Amino acid sequence: MSRYIQSYMLLFLFMYIVEIKSGKLLSLDNVYQKSIAAYTKERWSKCIEYFEESLHLYKLHKTTLINCRLKCKNIPNVIVKENIEDLKIYEKIFKTSQCLQQCTDEGFDKINMYSNTSDDILSDMQQRKPYEYLHICYFQMNALPKAASAAYTFLVANPFNDAMKKNLDYYIDLPEVDINEVDDLESEDYQMLYRLGLKSYNAKQWGETIANMEESLTNYLSWENGCRAECEWQPEQEWSVEVSILVSNSLTSLLICQQNCQNQLKPLFNSGTEFIADLLNYLQICYYYLERFDDVGKAVESYLLLLPRDKNMLENKEMYESFINKSSFVERSDIVYYFKRDQYEKELLQLFHDQNGSNFEINLV
């Protein structure tokens, strides 16, 4: 069962117990507006209540959409079975649209929630804006550890916000706040598993490290797929009467957003490629100590697919080849898929950039 489906079920259960008994349709817009009003009127306990509820509703809203987008991603063609002009693409778009409409209608109906949410509020949620308010509300209610975590959570997504940096510095200097308990309240599973993997690696617990790092890799790939699916919400698109130009602009905006999912790994890693390579590095060491040499070969070869000029790994491979069968050095299929998709997207964006020059800035990691 995927992490998104698990999250969906847990959130659905939460909302069923807390809200659905009233029989009223839930609205993220309404709850968020109540949050802002409570903050403005300095009703601090209500501020906390409404902002926390809005965050739960947003996760429910996002998870419902992501599940539908992933479900409808690979709808098979039924009508057009030959490559005649672009008709296969047209059918795929039509059928995907139909699938999404049906899936989202059913999904939001099941959770008794309005599907329509304003672009401004969705943007605020993506930028973790509620935590910018929440840290003040927590502070006013003397919930200082929560205030520190809320400030840190906002800062993770907005690392150049100097005012929030000062707030966080203030909180961690307070005797009531333990810096080791200041958490990113939006932390993903793959991050937690990675930290657990580092801890077990430093303790030389090779089997436990493998379990954590492999699960972190699986969860990261799942998380990035979800992040990429979320990118299909593109509120402001440049209009053109030329269909090809309109589609090109929309697809470019989508690809840029999908590529930027990797930016959330900063400052520790510049890209998903670097993060996955780091996981593979730990894995090849642990597999070596457990004498799982076939897995060593796969980890090394997959690492070199991502970072082919890495001298240390090239030396490792040369050493391993002295006692490991060369047939073991094969690339993992999940890494090959990730690598090829990433490279193709970068090449397509570079093509668009070359055609449009300085009119369109693209950060190719």
mmCIF file of C-alpha atoms in Angstrom, residues 43-353:
data_model
loop_
_atom_site.group_PDB
_atom_site.id
_atom_site.type_symbol
_atom_site.label_atom_id
_atom_site.label_comp_id
_atom_site.label_asym_id
_atom_site.label_seq_id
_atom_site.Cartn_x
_atom_site.Cartn_y
_atom_site.Cartn_z
ATOM 1 C CA ARG A 43 -8.253 34.985 19.424
ATOM 2 C CA TRP A 44 -5.209 32.797 19.889
ATOM 3 C CA SER A 45 -6.834 29.487 20.850
ATOM 4 C CA LYS A 46 -9.235 29.733 17.887
ATOM 5 C CA CYS A 47 -6.308 30.733 15.679
ATOM 6 C CA ILE A 48 -4.575 27.464 16.580
ATOM 7 C CA GLU A 49 -7.740 25.406 16.205
ATOM 8 C CA TYR A 50 -8.641 26.774 12.765
ATOM 9 C CA PHE A 51 -5.123 26.778 11.316
ATOM 10 C CA GLU A 52 -4.524 23.198 12.458
ATOM 11 C CA GLU A 53 -7.855 22.217 10.932
ATOM 12 C CA SER A 54 -6.987 23.993 7.674
ATOM 13 C CA LEU A 55 -3.703 22.065 7.511
ATOM 14 C CA HIS A 56 -5.576 18.771 7.970
ATOM 15 C CA LEU A 57 -8.076 19.755 5.269
ATOM 16 C CA TYR A 58 -5.287 20.728 2.887
ATOM 17 C CA LYS A 59 -3.564 17.372 3.355
ATOM 18 C CA LEU A 60 -6.852 15.636 2.716
ATOM 19 C CA HIS A 61 -7.485 17.801 -0.364
ATOM 20 C CA LYS A 62 -3.954 17.266 -1.696
ATOM 21 C CA THR A 63 -3.916 13.524 -1.049
ATOM 22 C CA THR A 64 -7.264 13.060 -2.801
ATOM 23 C CA LEU A 65 -6.024 14.892 -5.905
ATOM 24 C CA ILE A 66 -2.629 13.189 -5.954
ATOM 25 C CA ASN A 67 -4.178 9.723 -5.652
ATOM 26 C CA CYS A 68 -6.511 10.485 -8.561
ATOM 27 C CA ARG A 69 -3.724 11.914 -10.728
ATOM 28 C CA LEU A 70 -1.536 8.871 -10.117
ATOM 29 C CA LYS A 71 -4.471 6.511 -10.692
ATOM 30 C CA CYS A 72 -5.383 8.159 -14.006
ATOM 31 C CA LYS A 73 -1.823 8.511 -15.251
ATOM 32 C CA ASN A 74 -1.668 5.331 -17.339
ATOM 33 C CA ILE A 75 -5.098 4.995 -18.897
ATOM 34 C CA PRO A 76 -4.819 2.620 -21.897
ATOM 35 C CA ASN A 77 -5.905 3.643 -25.384
ATOM 36 C CA VAL A 78 -9.012 1.837 -26.646
ATOM 37 C CA ILE A 79 -10.178 3.775 -29.698
ATOM 38 C CA VAL A 80 -6.965 4.782 -31.476
ATOM 39 C CA LYS A 81 -4.644 1.795 -31.857
ATOM 40 C CA GLU A 82 -2.391 3.079 -34.643
ATOM 41 C CA ASN A 83 0.082 5.953 -34.753
ATOM 42 C CA ILE A 84 -1.940 8.264 -36.988
ATOM 43 C CA GLU A 85 -0.918 11.898 -36.488
ATOM 44 C CA ASP A 86 -1.368 12.751 -32.781
ATOM 45 C CA LEU A 87 -4.656 10.951 -32.243
ATOM 46 C CA LYS A 88 -3.231 8.556 -29.631
ATOM 47 C CA ILE A 89 -2.181 11.543 -27.549
ATOM 48 C CA TYR A 90 -5.610 13.132 -27.954
ATOM 49 C CA GLU A 91 -7.360 9.992 -26.757
ATOM 50 C CA LYS A 92 -5.033 9.720 -23.781
ATOM 51 C CA ILE A 93 -5.777 13.336 -22.790
ATOM 52 C CA PHE A 94 -9.531 12.862 -23.177
ATOM 53 C CA LYS A 95 -9.588 9.619 -21.197
ATOM 54 C CA THR A 96 -7.303 10.997 -18.490
ATOM 55 C CA SER A 97 -9.547 14.042 -18.129
ATOM 56 C CA GLN A 98 -12.615 11.824 -17.840
ATOM 57 C CA CYS A 99 -10.907 9.593 -15.284
ATOM 58 C CA LEU A 100 -9.780 12.577 -13.195
ATOM 59 C CA GLN A 101 -13.220 14.129 -13.182
ATOM 60 C CA GLN A 102 -14.880 10.916 -12.064
ATOM 61 C CA CYS A 103 -12.187 10.081 -9.502
ATOM 62 C CA THR A 104 -12.140 13.518 -7.881
ATOM 63 C CA ASP A 105 -15.941 13.762 -7.806
ATOM 64 C CA GLU A 106 -16.127 10.414 -6.028
ATOM 65 C CA GLY A 107 -13.143 11.166 -3.775
ATOM 66 C CA PHE A 108 -14.403 14.509 -2.478
ATOM 67 C CA ASP A 109 -17.921 13.133 -2.164
ATOM 68 C CA LYS A 110 -16.666 10.320 0.087
ATOM 69 C CA ILE A 111 -14.925 12.759 2.429
ATOM 70 C CA ASN A 112 -17.851 15.203 2.318
ATOM 71 C CA MET A 113 -15.610 18.057 1.186
ATOM 72 C CA TYR A 114 -15.810 20.812 -1.398
ATOM 73 C CA SER A 115 -13.287 20.223 -4.184
ATOM 74 C CA ASN A 116 -13.020 23.894 -5.125
ATOM 75 C CA THR A 117 -10.293 25.812 -3.312
ATOM 76 C CA SER A 118 -8.964 29.223 -4.303
ATOM 77 C CA ASP A 119 -5.561 29.418 -5.975
ATOM 78 C CA ASP A 120 -4.354 31.935 -3.384
ATOM 79 C CA ILE A 121 -5.098 29.587 -0.486
ATOM 80 C CA LEU A 122 -3.516 26.604 -2.243
ATOM 81 C CA SER A 123 -0.440 28.747 -2.854
ATOM 82 C CA ASP A 124 -0.324 29.736 0.831
ATOM 83 C CA MET A 125 -0.529 26.095 1.819
ATOM 84 C CA GLN A 126 2.267 25.064 -0.523
ATOM 85 C CA GLN A 127 4.456 27.827 0.909
ATOM 86 C CA ARG A 128 3.603 26.739 4.480
ATOM 87 C CA LYS A 129 2.083 30.131 5.217
ATOM 88 C CA PRO A 130 -0.121 28.799 8.084
ATOM 89 C CA TYR A 131 3.010 28.159 10.153
ATOM 90 C CA GLU A 132 3.973 31.817 9.848
ATOM 91 C CA TYR A 133 0.772 32.602 11.760
ATOM 92 C CA LEU A 134 0.765 29.526 13.961
ATOM 93 C CA HIS A 135 4.111 30.200 15.628
ATOM 94 C CA ILE A 136 2.718 33.495 16.942
ATOM 95 C CA CYS A 137 -0.516 31.882 18.103
ATOM 96 C CA TYR A 138 1.417 29.146 19.905
ATOM 97 C CA PHE A 139 3.691 31.762 21.465
ATOM 98 C CA GLN A 140 0.724 33.763 22.721
ATOM 99 C CA MET A 141 -0.691 30.606 24.326
ATOM 100 C CA ASN A 142 2.744 29.881 25.890
ATOM 101 C CA ALA A 143 3.135 26.691 23.835
ATOM 102 C CA LEU A 144 6.783 27.546 23.227
ATOM 103 C CA PRO A 145 8.087 24.181 21.888
ATOM 104 C CA LYS A 146 5.245 24.165 19.341
ATOM 105 C CA ALA A 147 6.009 27.775 18.438
ATOM 106 C CA ALA A 148 9.640 26.833 17.756
ATOM 107 C CA SER A 149 8.650 23.860 15.589
ATOM 108 C CA ALA A 150 6.132 25.972 13.652
ATOM 109 C CA ALA A 151 8.798 28.619 12.988
ATOM 110 C CA TYR A 152 11.261 25.951 11.860
ATOM 111 C CA THR A 153 8.650 24.295 9.638
ATOM 112 C CA PHE A 154 7.998 27.581 7.859
ATOM 113 C CA LEU A 155 11.733 28.263 7.560
ATOM 114 C CA VAL A 156 12.404 24.916 5.850
ATOM 115 C CA ALA A 157 10.250 26.026 2.920
ATOM 116 C CA ASN A 158 11.355 29.677 3.136
ATOM 117 C CA PRO A 159 15.051 29.505 4.083
ATOM 118 C CA PHE A 160 15.814 33.127 3.222
ATOM 119 C CA ASN A 161 13.198 34.656 5.523
ATOM 120 C CA ASP A 162 15.394 36.640 7.928
ATOM 121 C CA ALA A 163 12.541 37.569 10.257
ATOM 122 C CA MET A 164 11.681 33.914 10.846
ATOM 123 C CA LYS A 165 15.351 33.059 11.387
ATOM 124 C CA LYS A 166 15.418 35.617 14.206
ATOM 125 C CA ASN A 167 12.217 34.179 15.658
ATOM 126 C CA LEU A 168 13.657 30.668 15.631
ATOM 127 C CA ASP A 169 16.908 31.870 17.251
ATOM 128 C CA TYR A 170 14.816 33.512 19.967
ATOM 129 C CA TYR A 171 12.826 30.345 20.607
ATOM 130 C CA ILE A 172 15.787 27.981 20.838
ATOM 131 C CA ASP A 173 17.435 30.267 23.413
ATOM 132 C CA LEU A 174 14.451 29.866 25.732
ATOM 133 C CA PRO A 175 14.890 27.377 28.607
ATOM 134 C CA GLU A 176 11.485 25.849 27.799
ATOM 135 C CA VAL A 177 12.647 24.800 24.303
ATOM 136 C CA ASP A 178 14.913 21.806 23.675
ATOM 137 C CA ILE A 179 16.636 22.288 20.307
ATOM 138 C CA ASN A 180 16.679 18.506 19.802
ATOM 139 C CA GLU A 181 12.882 18.474 19.882
ATOM 140 C CA VAL A 182 12.393 21.245 17.324
ATOM 141 C CA ASP A 183 10.905 19.385 14.354
ATOM 142 C CA ASP A 184 9.809 20.037 10.811
ATOM 143 C CA LEU A 185 6.089 19.387 11.230
ATOM 144 C CA GLU A 186 5.831 18.614 7.499
ATOM 145 C CA SER A 187 8.767 16.206 7.476
ATOM 146 C CA GLU A 188 8.417 13.323 5.022
ATOM 147 C CA ASP A 189 8.875 9.623 5.785
ATOM 148 C CA TYR A 190 11.981 9.313 3.609
ATOM 149 C CA GLN A 191 13.743 11.991 5.685
ATOM 150 C CA MET A 192 13.027 10.194 8.959
ATOM 151 C CA LEU A 193 14.145 6.861 7.493
ATOM 152 C CA TYR A 194 17.344 8.446 6.168
ATOM 153 C CA ARG A 195 18.194 9.794 9.632
ATOM 154 C CA LEU A 196 17.495 6.382 11.155
ATOM 155 C CA GLY A 197 19.752 4.850 8.515
ATOM 156 C CA LEU A 198 22.600 7.206 9.412
ATOM 157 C CA LYS A 199 22.177 6.351 13.078
ATOM 158 C CA SER A 200 22.294 2.593 12.475
ATOM 159 C CA TYR A 201 25.222 2.998 10.038
ATOM 160 C CA ASN A 202 27.258 4.853 12.662
ATOM 161 C CA ALA A 203 26.471 1.982 15.053
ATOM 162 C CA LYS A 204 27.704 -0.486 12.397
ATOM 163 C CA GLN A 205 24.323 -2.195 12.291
ATOM 164 C CA TRP A 206 24.545 -3.121 8.624
ATOM 165 C CA GLY A 207 21.272 -5.018 8.245
ATOM 166 C CA GLU A 208 19.243 -2.290 9.952
ATOM 167 C CA THR A 209 20.975 0.365 7.847
ATOM 168 C CA ILE A 210 20.040 -1.499 4.665
ATOM 169 C CA ALA A 211 16.410 -1.759 5.755
ATOM 170 C CA ASN A 212 16.202 1.954 6.555
ATOM 171 C CA MET A 213 18.066 3.157 3.462
ATOM 172 C CA GLU A 214 16.144 0.887 1.064
ATOM 173 C CA GLU A 215 12.851 2.040 2.578
ATOM 174 C CA SER A 216 14.027 5.657 2.424
ATOM 175 C CA LEU A 217 14.783 5.189 -1.282
ATOM 176 C CA THR A 218 11.344 3.669 -1.930
ATOM 177 C CA ASN A 219 9.622 6.416 0.045
ATOM 178 C CA TYR A 220 11.609 9.146 -1.678
ATOM 179 C CA LEU A 221 10.614 7.909 -5.130
ATOM 180 C CA SER A 222 6.994 7.712 -3.974
ATOM 181 C CA TRP A 223 7.171 11.200 -2.434
ATOM 182 C CA GLU A 224 8.663 12.736 -5.574
ATOM 183 C CA ASN A 225 5.983 11.102 -7.727
ATOM 184 C CA GLY A 226 3.386 12.691 -5.461
ATOM 185 C CA CYS A 227 5.114 16.061 -5.619
ATOM 186 C CA ARG A 228 5.217 15.820 -9.409
ATOM 187 C CA ALA A 229 1.519 14.945 -9.520
ATOM 188 C CA GLU A 230 0.786 17.996 -7.390
ATOM 189 C CA CYS A 231 2.423 20.106 -10.116
ATOM 190 C CA GLU A 232 -0.544 19.444 -12.384
ATOM 191 C CA TRP A 233 -2.189 22.361 -10.593
ATOM 192 C CA GLN A 234 -0.943 25.276 -12.720
ATOM 193 C CA PRO A 235 -3.072 28.357 -11.968
ATOM 194 C CA GLU A 236 -1.590 31.117 -14.154
ATOM 195 C CA GLN A 237 -0.782 30.184 -17.734
ATOM 196 C CA GLU A 238 0.169 32.478 -20.590
ATOM 197 C CA TRP A 239 -2.592 32.417 -23.207
ATOM 198 C CA SER A 240 -2.014 32.017 -26.931
ATOM 199 C CA VAL A 241 -4.384 31.514 -29.853
ATOM 200 C CA GLU A 242 -1.882 28.986 -31.247
ATOM 201 C CA VAL A 243 -2.658 25.606 -29.718
ATOM 202 C CA SER A 244 0.949 24.378 -30.013
ATOM 203 C CA ILE A 245 2.307 27.444 -28.208
ATOM 204 C CA LEU A 246 -0.344 27.215 -25.503
ATOM 205 C CA VAL A 247 0.401 23.519 -24.901
ATOM 206 C CA SER A 248 4.153 24.154 -25.019
ATOM 207 C CA ASN A 249 3.937 26.866 -22.360
ATOM 208 C CA SER A 250 1.752 24.685 -20.144
ATOM 209 C CA LEU A 251 4.013 21.653 -20.443
ATOM 210 C CA THR A 252 7.105 23.738 -19.758
ATOM 211 C CA SER A 253 5.539 25.155 -16.604
ATOM 212 C CA LEU A 254 4.652 21.600 -15.553
ATOM 213 C CA LEU A 255 8.168 20.267 -16.189
ATOM 214 C CA ILE A 256 9.805 23.148 -14.327
ATOM 215 C CA CYS A 257 7.565 22.491 -11.322
ATOM 216 C CA GLN A 258 8.334 18.761 -11.439
ATOM 217 C CA GLN A 259 12.060 19.426 -11.639
ATOM 218 C CA ASN A 260 11.786 21.828 -8.702
ATOM 219 C CA CYS A 261 10.478 19.021 -6.483
ATOM 220 C CA GLN A 262 14.142 18.126 -6.036
ATOM 221 C CA ASN A 263 14.865 21.598 -4.647
ATOM 222 C CA GLN A 264 13.115 20.588 -1.440
ATOM 223 C CA LEU A 265 16.181 18.447 -0.653
ATOM 224 C CA LYS A 266 18.348 21.530 -0.246
ATOM 225 C CA PRO A 267 20.585 22.494 1.469
ATOM 226 C CA LEU A 268 21.794 18.927 2.172
ATOM 227 C CA PHE A 269 21.441 17.753 -1.441
ATOM 228 C CA ASN A 270 21.153 19.721 -4.673
ATOM 229 C CA SER A 271 18.961 17.170 -6.410
ATOM 230 C CA GLY A 272 17.164 13.863 -6.158
ATOM 231 C CA THR A 273 20.047 12.356 -8.121
ATOM 232 C CA GLU A 274 22.521 13.337 -5.391
ATOM 233 C CA PHE A 275 20.266 12.047 -2.629
ATOM 234 C CA ILE A 276 19.678 8.690 -4.316
ATOM 235 C CA ALA A 277 23.418 8.365 -5.000
ATOM 236 C CA ASP A 278 24.106 8.983 -1.307
ATOM 237 C CA LEU A 279 21.673 6.238 -0.339
ATOM 238 C CA LEU A 280 23.294 3.851 -2.821
ATOM 239 C CA ASN A 281 26.714 4.641 -1.386
ATOM 240 C CA TYR A 282 25.652 3.596 2.100
ATOM 241 C CA LEU A 283 23.939 0.525 0.673
ATOM 242 C CA GLN A 284 26.990 -0.730 -1.231
ATOM 243 C CA ILE A 285 29.082 -0.517 1.946
ATOM 244 C CA CYS A 286 26.528 -2.356 4.072
ATOM 245 C CA TYR A 287 25.916 -5.015 1.435
ATOM 246 C CA TYR A 288 29.691 -5.554 1.296
ATOM 247 C CA TYR A 289 29.960 -6.142 5.042
ATOM 248 C CA LEU A 290 27.107 -8.659 4.841
ATOM 249 C CA GLU A 291 28.759 -10.321 1.806
ATOM 250 C CA ARG A 292 25.702 -9.735 -0.382
ATOM 251 C CA PHE A 293 27.907 -9.203 -3.404
ATOM 252 C CA ASP A 294 25.203 -9.240 -6.092
ATOM 253 C CA ASP A 295 23.540 -6.337 -4.282
ATOM 254 C CA VAL A 296 26.914 -4.598 -3.997
ATOM 255 C CA GLY A 297 27.287 -4.755 -7.784
ATOM 256 C CA LYS A 298 23.791 -3.339 -8.365
ATOM 257 C CA ALA A 299 24.306 -0.486 -5.915
ATOM 258 C CA VAL A 300 27.707 0.428 -7.395
ATOM 259 C CA GLU A 301 26.546 0.291 -11.014
ATOM 260 C CA SER A 302 23.408 2.300 -10.221
ATOM 261 C CA TYR A 303 25.495 4.896 -8.391
ATOM 262 C CA LEU A 304 27.795 5.269 -11.397
ATOM 263 C CA LEU A 305 24.797 5.689 -13.694
ATOM 264 C CA LEU A 306 23.908 8.782 -11.658
ATOM 265 C CA LEU A 307 27.463 10.045 -11.029
ATOM 266 C CA PRO A 308 29.671 8.389 -13.669
ATOM 267 C CA ARG A 309 32.802 10.435 -12.892
ATOM 268 C CA ASP A 310 32.915 9.780 -9.166
ATOM 269 C CA LYS A 311 36.517 8.695 -8.561
ATOM 270 C CA ASN A 312 35.894 6.976 -5.230
ATOM 271 C CA MET A 313 33.130 4.798 -6.608
ATOM 272 C CA LEU A 314 35.149 3.995 -9.731
ATOM 273 C CA GLU A 315 37.973 2.816 -7.458
ATOM 274 C CA ASN A 316 35.477 0.801 -5.407
ATOM 275 C CA LYS A 317 34.213 -0.895 -8.538
ATOM 276 C CA GLU A 318 37.742 -1.759 -9.624
ATOM 277 C CA MET A 319 38.384 -3.309 -6.212
ATOM 278 C CA TYR A 320 35.089 -5.200 -6.198
ATOM 279 C CA GLU A 321 35.721 -6.616 -9.664
ATOM 280 C CA SER A 322 38.666 -8.558 -8.247
ATOM 281 C CA PHE A 323 36.276 -10.882 -6.391
ATOM 282 C CA ILE A 324 32.735 -10.140 -7.614
ATOM 283 C CA ASN A 325 31.419 -11.596 -10.866
ATOM 284 C CA LYS A 326 31.101 -8.869 -13.504
ATOM 285 C CA SER A 327 27.546 -10.012 -14.245
ATOM 286 C CA SER A 328 26.563 -8.594 -10.845
ATOM 287 C CA PHE A 329 27.258 -5.035 -12.002
ATOM 288 C CA VAL A 330 23.824 -4.203 -13.397
ATOM 289 C CA GLU A 331 21.760 -1.072 -12.902
ATOM 290 C CA ARG A 332 18.608 -1.236 -10.803
ATOM 291 C CA SER A 333 15.483 -0.711 -12.894
ATOM 292 C CA ASP A 334 13.999 1.872 -10.497
ATOM 293 C CA ILE A 335 17.179 3.960 -10.709
ATOM 294 C CA VAL A 336 17.349 3.660 -14.513
ATOM 295 C CA TYR A 337 13.771 4.914 -14.843
ATOM 296 C CA TYR A 338 14.395 7.831 -12.479
ATOM 297 C CA PHE A 339 17.629 8.786 -14.234
ATOM 298 C CA LYS A 340 16.212 8.647 -17.762
ATOM 299 C CA ARG A 341 13.111 10.646 -16.832
ATOM 300 C CA ASP A 342 15.229 13.297 -15.116
ATOM 301 C CA GLN A 343 17.645 13.604 -18.036
ATOM 302 C CA TYR A 344 14.923 13.727 -20.691
ATOM 303 C CA GLU A 345 13.100 16.454 -18.780
ATOM 304 C CA LYS A 346 16.254 18.514 -18.486
ATOM 305 C CA GLU A 347 16.934 18.141 -22.224
ATOM 306 C CA LEU A 348 13.373 19.174 -23.105
ATOM 307 C CA LEU A 349 13.579 22.208 -20.847
ATOM 308 C CA GLN A 350 16.929 23.126 -22.372
ATOM 309 C CA LEU A 351 15.322 22.883 -25.821
ATOM 310 C CA PHE A 352 12.565 25.262 -24.737
ATOM 311 C CA HIS A 353 15.140 27.577 -23.149
#
